[in-house]
Coordinates of C-alpha atoms in Angstrom, one line a residue:
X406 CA 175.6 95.3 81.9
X407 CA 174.9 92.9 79.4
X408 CA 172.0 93.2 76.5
X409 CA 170.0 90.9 78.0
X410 CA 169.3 92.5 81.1
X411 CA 169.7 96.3 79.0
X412 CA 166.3 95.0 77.5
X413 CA 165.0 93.7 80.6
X414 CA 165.2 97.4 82.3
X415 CA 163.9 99.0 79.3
X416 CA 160.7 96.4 78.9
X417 CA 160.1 96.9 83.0
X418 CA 160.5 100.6 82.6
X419 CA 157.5 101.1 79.6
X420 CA 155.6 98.9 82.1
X421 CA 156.3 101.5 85.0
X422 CA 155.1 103.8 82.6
X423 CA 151.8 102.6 81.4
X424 CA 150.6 101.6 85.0
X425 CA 151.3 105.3 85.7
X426 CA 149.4 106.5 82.9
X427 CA 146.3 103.7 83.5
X428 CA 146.9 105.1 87.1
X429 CA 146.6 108.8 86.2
X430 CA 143.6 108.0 83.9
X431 CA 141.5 106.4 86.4
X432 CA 141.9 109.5 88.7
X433 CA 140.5 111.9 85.9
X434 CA 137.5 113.8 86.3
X435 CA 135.8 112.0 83.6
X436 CA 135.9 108.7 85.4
X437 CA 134.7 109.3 89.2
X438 CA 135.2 107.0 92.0
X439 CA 132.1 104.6 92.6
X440 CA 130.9 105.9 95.6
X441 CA 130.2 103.8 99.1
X442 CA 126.9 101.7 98.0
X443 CA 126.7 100.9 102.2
X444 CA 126.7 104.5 103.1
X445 CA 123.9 105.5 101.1
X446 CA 121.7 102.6 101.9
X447 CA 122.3 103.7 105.2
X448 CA 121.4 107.3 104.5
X449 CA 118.3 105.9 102.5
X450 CA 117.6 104.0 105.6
X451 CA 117.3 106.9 107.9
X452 CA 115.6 109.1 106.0
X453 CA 112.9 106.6 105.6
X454 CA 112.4 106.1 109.1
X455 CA 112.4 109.5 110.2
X456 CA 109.6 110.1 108.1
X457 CA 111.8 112.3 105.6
X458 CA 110.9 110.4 102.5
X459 CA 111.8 112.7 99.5
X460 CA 115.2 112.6 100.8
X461 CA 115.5 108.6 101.3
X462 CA 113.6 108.6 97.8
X463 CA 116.7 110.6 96.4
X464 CA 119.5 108.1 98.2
X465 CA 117.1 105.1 96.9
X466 CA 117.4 106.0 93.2
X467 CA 120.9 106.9 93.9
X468 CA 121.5 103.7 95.3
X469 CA 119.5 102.3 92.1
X470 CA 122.0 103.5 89.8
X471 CA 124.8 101.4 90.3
X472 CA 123.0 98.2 91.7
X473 CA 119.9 98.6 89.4
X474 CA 118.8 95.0 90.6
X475 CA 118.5 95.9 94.5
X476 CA 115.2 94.4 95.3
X477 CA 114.8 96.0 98.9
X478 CA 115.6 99.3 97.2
X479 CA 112.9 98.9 94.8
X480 CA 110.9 98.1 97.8
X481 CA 111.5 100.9 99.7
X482 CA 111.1 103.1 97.0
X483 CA 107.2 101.3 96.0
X484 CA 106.8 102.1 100.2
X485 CA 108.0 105.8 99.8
X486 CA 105.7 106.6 96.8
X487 CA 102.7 105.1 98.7
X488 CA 102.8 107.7 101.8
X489 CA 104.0 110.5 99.1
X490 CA 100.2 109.9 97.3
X491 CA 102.3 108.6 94.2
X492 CA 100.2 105.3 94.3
X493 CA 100.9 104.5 90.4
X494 CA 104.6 104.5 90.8
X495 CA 104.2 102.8 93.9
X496 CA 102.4 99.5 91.9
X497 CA 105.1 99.7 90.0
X498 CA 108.0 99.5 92.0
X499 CA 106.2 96.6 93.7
X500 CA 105.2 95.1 90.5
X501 CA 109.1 95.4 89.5
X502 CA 110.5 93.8 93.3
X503 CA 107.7 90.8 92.2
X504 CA 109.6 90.0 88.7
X505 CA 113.0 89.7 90.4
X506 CA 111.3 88.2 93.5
X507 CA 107.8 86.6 93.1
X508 CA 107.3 85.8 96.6
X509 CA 108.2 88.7 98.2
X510 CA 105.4 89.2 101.0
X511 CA 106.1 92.7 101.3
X512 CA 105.4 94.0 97.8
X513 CA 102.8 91.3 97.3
X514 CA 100.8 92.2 100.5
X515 CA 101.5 96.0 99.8
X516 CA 100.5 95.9 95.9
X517 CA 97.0 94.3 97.0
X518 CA 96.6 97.2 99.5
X519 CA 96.9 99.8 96.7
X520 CA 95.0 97.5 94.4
X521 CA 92.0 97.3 96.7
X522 CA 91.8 101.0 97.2
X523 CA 91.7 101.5 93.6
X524 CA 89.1 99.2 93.4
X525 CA 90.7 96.7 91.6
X526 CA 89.6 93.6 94.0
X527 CA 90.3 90.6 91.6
X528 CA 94.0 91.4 91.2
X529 CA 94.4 92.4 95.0
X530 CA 92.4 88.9 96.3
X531 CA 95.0 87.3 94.3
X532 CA 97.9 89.0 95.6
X533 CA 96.5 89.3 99.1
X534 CA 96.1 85.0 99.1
X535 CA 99.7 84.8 97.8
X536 CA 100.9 86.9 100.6
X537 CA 99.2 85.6 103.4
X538 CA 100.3 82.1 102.2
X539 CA 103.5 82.7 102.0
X540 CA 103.0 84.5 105.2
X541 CA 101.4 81.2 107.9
X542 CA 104.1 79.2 105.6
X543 CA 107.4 81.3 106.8
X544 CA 105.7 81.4 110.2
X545 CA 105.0 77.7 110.2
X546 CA 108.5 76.8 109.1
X547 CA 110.0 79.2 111.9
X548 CA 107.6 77.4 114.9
X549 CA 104.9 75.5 113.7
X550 CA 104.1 75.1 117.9
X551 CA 102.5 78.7 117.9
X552 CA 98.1 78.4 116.3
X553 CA 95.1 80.9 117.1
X554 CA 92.4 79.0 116.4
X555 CA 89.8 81.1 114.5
X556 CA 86.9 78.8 114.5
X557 CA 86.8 75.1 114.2
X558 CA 88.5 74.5 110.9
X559 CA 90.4 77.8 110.4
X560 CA 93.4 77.7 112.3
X561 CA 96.6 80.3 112.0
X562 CA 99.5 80.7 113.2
X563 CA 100.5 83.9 115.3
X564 CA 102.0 86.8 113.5
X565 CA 105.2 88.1 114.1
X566 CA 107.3 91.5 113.3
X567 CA 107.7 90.5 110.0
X568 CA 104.4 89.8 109.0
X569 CA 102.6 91.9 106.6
X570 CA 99.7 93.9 109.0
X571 CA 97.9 95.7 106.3
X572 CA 97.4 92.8 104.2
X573 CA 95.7 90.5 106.8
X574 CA 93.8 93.8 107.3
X575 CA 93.1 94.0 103.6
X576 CA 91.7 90.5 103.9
X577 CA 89.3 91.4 106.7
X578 CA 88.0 94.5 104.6
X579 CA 87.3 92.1 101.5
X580 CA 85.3 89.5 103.8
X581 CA 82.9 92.7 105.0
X582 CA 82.7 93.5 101.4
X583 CA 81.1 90.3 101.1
X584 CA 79.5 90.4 104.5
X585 CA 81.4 87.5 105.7
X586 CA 81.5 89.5 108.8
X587 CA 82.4 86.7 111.3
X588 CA 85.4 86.0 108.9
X589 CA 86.7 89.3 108.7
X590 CA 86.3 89.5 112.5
X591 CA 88.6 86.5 113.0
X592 CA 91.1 88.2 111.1
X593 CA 90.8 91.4 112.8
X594 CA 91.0 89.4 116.0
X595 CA 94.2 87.4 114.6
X596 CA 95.9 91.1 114.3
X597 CA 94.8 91.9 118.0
X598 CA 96.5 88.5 119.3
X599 CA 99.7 90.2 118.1
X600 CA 98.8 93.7 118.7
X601 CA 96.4 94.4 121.0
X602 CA 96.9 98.0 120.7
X603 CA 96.0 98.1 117.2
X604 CA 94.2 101.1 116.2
X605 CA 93.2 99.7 112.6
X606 CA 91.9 96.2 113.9
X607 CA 90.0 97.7 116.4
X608 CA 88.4 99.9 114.6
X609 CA 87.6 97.8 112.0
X610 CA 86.7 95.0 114.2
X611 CA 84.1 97.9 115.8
X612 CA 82.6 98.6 111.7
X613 CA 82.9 95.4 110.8
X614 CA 80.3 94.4 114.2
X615 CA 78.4 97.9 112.8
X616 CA 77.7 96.3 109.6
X617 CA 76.3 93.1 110.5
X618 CA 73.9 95.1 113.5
X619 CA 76.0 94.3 116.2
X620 CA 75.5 97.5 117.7
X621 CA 76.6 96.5 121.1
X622 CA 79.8 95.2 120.1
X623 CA 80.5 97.7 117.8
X624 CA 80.6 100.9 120.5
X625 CA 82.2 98.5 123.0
X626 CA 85.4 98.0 120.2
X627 CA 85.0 101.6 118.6
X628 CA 85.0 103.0 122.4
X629 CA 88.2 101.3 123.1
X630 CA 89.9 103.2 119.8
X631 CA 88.9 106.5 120.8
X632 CA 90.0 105.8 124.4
X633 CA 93.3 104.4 123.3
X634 CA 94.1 106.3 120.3
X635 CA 91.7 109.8 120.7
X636 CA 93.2 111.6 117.7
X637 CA 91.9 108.2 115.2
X638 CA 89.7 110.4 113.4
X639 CA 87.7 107.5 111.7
X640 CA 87.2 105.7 114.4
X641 CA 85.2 109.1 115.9
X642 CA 83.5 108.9 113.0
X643 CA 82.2 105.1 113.1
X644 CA 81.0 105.6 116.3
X645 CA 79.4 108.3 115.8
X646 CA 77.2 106.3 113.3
X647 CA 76.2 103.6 115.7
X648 CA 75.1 106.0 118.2
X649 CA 73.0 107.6 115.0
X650 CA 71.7 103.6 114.4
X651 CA 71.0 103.7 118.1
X652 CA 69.0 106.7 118.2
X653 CA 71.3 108.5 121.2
X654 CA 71.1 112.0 118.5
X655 CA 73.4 114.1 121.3
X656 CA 75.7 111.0 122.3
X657 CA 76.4 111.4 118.2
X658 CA 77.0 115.0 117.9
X659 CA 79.8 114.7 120.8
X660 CA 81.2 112.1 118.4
X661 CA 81.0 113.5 114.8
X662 CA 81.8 117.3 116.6
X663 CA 85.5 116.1 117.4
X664 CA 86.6 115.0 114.0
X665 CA 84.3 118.1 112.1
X666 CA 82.8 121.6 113.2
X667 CA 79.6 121.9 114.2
X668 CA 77.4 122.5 111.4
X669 CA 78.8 119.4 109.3
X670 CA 78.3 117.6 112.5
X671 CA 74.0 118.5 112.6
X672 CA 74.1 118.2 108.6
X673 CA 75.6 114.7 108.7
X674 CA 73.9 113.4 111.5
X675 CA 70.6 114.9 109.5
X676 CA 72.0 112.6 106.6
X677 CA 71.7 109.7 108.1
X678 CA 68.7 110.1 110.5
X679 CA 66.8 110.7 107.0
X680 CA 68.5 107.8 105.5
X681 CA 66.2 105.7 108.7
X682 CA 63.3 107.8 107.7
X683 CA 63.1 109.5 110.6
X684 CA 62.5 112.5 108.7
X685 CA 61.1 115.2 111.7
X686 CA 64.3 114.7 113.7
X687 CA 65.9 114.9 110.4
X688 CA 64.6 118.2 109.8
X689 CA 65.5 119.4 113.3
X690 CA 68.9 118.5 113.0
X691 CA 69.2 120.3 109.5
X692 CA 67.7 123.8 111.0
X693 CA 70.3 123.1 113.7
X694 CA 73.1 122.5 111.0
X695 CA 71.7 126.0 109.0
X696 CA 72.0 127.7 112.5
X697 CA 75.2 127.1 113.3
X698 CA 76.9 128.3 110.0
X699 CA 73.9 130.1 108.5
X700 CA 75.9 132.7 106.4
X701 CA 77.6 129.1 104.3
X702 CA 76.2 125.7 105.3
X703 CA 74.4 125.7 101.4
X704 CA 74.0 121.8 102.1
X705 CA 72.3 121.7 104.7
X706 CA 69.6 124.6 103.1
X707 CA 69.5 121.9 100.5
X708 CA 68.9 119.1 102.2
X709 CA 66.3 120.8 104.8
X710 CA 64.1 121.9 101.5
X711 CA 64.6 117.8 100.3
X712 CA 63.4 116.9 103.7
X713 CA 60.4 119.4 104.1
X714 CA 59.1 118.7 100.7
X715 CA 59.0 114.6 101.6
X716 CA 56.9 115.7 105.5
X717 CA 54.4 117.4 103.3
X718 CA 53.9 114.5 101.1
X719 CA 54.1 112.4 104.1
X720 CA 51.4 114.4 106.0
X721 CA 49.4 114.7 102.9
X722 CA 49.3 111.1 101.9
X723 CA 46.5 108.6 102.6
X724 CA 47.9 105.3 101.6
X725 CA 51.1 103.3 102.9
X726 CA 52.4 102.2 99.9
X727 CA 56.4 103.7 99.6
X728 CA 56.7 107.2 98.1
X729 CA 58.7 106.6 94.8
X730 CA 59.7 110.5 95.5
X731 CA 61.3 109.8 98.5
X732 CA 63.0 106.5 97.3
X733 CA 64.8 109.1 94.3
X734 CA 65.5 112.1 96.7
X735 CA 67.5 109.1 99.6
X736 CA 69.3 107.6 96.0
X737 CA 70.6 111.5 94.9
X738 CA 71.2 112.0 98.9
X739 CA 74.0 109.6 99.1
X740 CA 76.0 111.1 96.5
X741 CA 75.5 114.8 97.9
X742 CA 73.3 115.4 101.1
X743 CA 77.0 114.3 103.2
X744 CA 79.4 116.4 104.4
X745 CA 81.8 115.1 106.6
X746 CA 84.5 112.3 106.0
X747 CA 84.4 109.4 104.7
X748 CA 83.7 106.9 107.6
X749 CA 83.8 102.9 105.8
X750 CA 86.7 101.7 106.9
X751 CA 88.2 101.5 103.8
X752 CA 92.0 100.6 103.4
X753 CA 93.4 103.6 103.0
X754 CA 92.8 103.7 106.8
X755 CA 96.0 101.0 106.5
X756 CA 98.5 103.5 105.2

């Protein structure tokens, strides 16, 4: 063998050698295989969708780890700390997908919806308009054949899957805020042309005819809820208070008695039958309320005194100018003569 190739073997052999040892060192405990990025996305994925959402949390961040730029991970993660209550880490996550992706419907249309139920309308009008822009323009550019026509100038285009539900909802809350009810009831319409099983529009559409004295078209929408969906607590609720508006008293109790017992039932009903200044059958339904939970019901003692006190001024009075007393007691009333839940159909009915 000659010294050339004497050197060539040694120079191929120290190679052999440090690919072993770069070979050995990448196997150490110290340096762990990255693990399978698509299997955990997976596992995230299922989690979320069976509702187990600490555990697709967990894969999420795992996930986040070694692809810390993952926008639909970030996503998920802003959806999963929404229906965990976690609502400040939720803005953030979606704040986060909107600096790697500014026209992201989903963590636009989302972020408004937590924004709004926070009470922070200006930011949420802003991001609910940049959604549902981006929104009709996807749609558009995918069939620009498909328009509900939502008055004479206002025309949309249908929604699909992948349009954000909550937000046009969100949109539909702001114009009652407002009371631009016939434009929030052309939203809530546009949501029913895609899902006509929709337990939010409906109900909304039934609150949002409550609000502007539509009574008739308000329990004809409500009713459908109830009869469609009969565990939609809030919707029970809102119709319970047209039937209250109405003055069908029993029709109202049947309502308000299968979302609360009875006594919060009388005691609420009490609440707003006082609120119309029919202050007897007020007082009837609060002695009702005491009787069916006598031993407890302290709010409805309250509120039966508050009541009493205004029929003897009432009786006693000569004049029919407005009792300044009874304007104070129906201001402290709406902050504590009310019992049951919450019945505005506000948008934490869209999570």
């Amino acid at each position: 063998m000659t010294d050339k190739w004497r050197r060539r073997v040694r120079s191929n052999g120290l190679l052999l050698m440090m690919l072993a040892l770069l070979a050995g060192c990448q196997n150490t405990p110290d340096d762990p295989i990255k693990p399978d990025l698509s299997q955990i996305e997976q596992q995230a994925a299922t989690s979320l969708q069976r509702g187990h959402y600490p555990t697709a949390l967990k894969h999420y961040l795992e996930l986040l780890e070694y692809a810390p730029d993952n926008v639909d991970a970030i996503y998920k993660i802003g959806v999963i700390q929404s229906k965990l209550g976690q609502d400040h880490h939720a803005m953030k996550a979606f704040r986060d997908v909107l600096k790697l992706q500014p026209d992201h419907i989903g963590a636009l249309a989302e972020l408004a919806v937590t924004e709004l139920s926070h009470g922070d309308s200006r930011e949420a009008k802003i991001h609910l308009r940049s959604a549902l822009d981006l929104d009709q323009q996807r749609l558009n550019a995918n069939d620009p054949t498909i328009k509900i026509m939502l008055g004479e100038e206002n025309e949309w285009h249908g929604l699909d899957r992948g349009s954000p539900v909550k937000a046009y909802l969100a949109q539909g809350i702001v114009h009652d805020m407002k009371s631009e009810y016939e434009a929030g009831q052309k939203i809530y319409r546009l949501v029913l042309e895609h899902d006509p099983m929709s337990a939010d529009a409906l109900n909304n559409l039934g609150y949002s005819y409550y609000l502007a004295g539509d009574l008739a078209q308000a329990e004809i929408h409500l009713r459908k809820v109830t009869q469609r969906h009969p565990n939609y607590r809030r919707a029970w609720t809102n119709l319970g208070l047209v039937y209250v508006r109405m003055g069908h008293t029993e029709r109202a109790f049947q309502a308000f008695k299968r979302v609360m017992p009875e006594a919060d039932a009388y005691n609420d009903i009490g609440y707003f039958v006082l609120l119309d200044s029919r202050l007897e059958e007020a007082e009837a339904l609060f002695l009702k309320a005491i009787d069916s939970s006598p031993s407890y019901f302290v709010k409805a003692q309250d509120n039966l005194k508050r009541v009493q006190a205004l029929l003897k001024r009432q009786r006693l009075a000569q004049g029919g100018e407005p009792d300044p007393i009874e304007a104070q007691f129906k201001a402290e009333l709406v902050g504590s003569g009310y019992s049951g839940l919450q019945s505005l159909s506000d948008t934490r009915a869209l999570q």
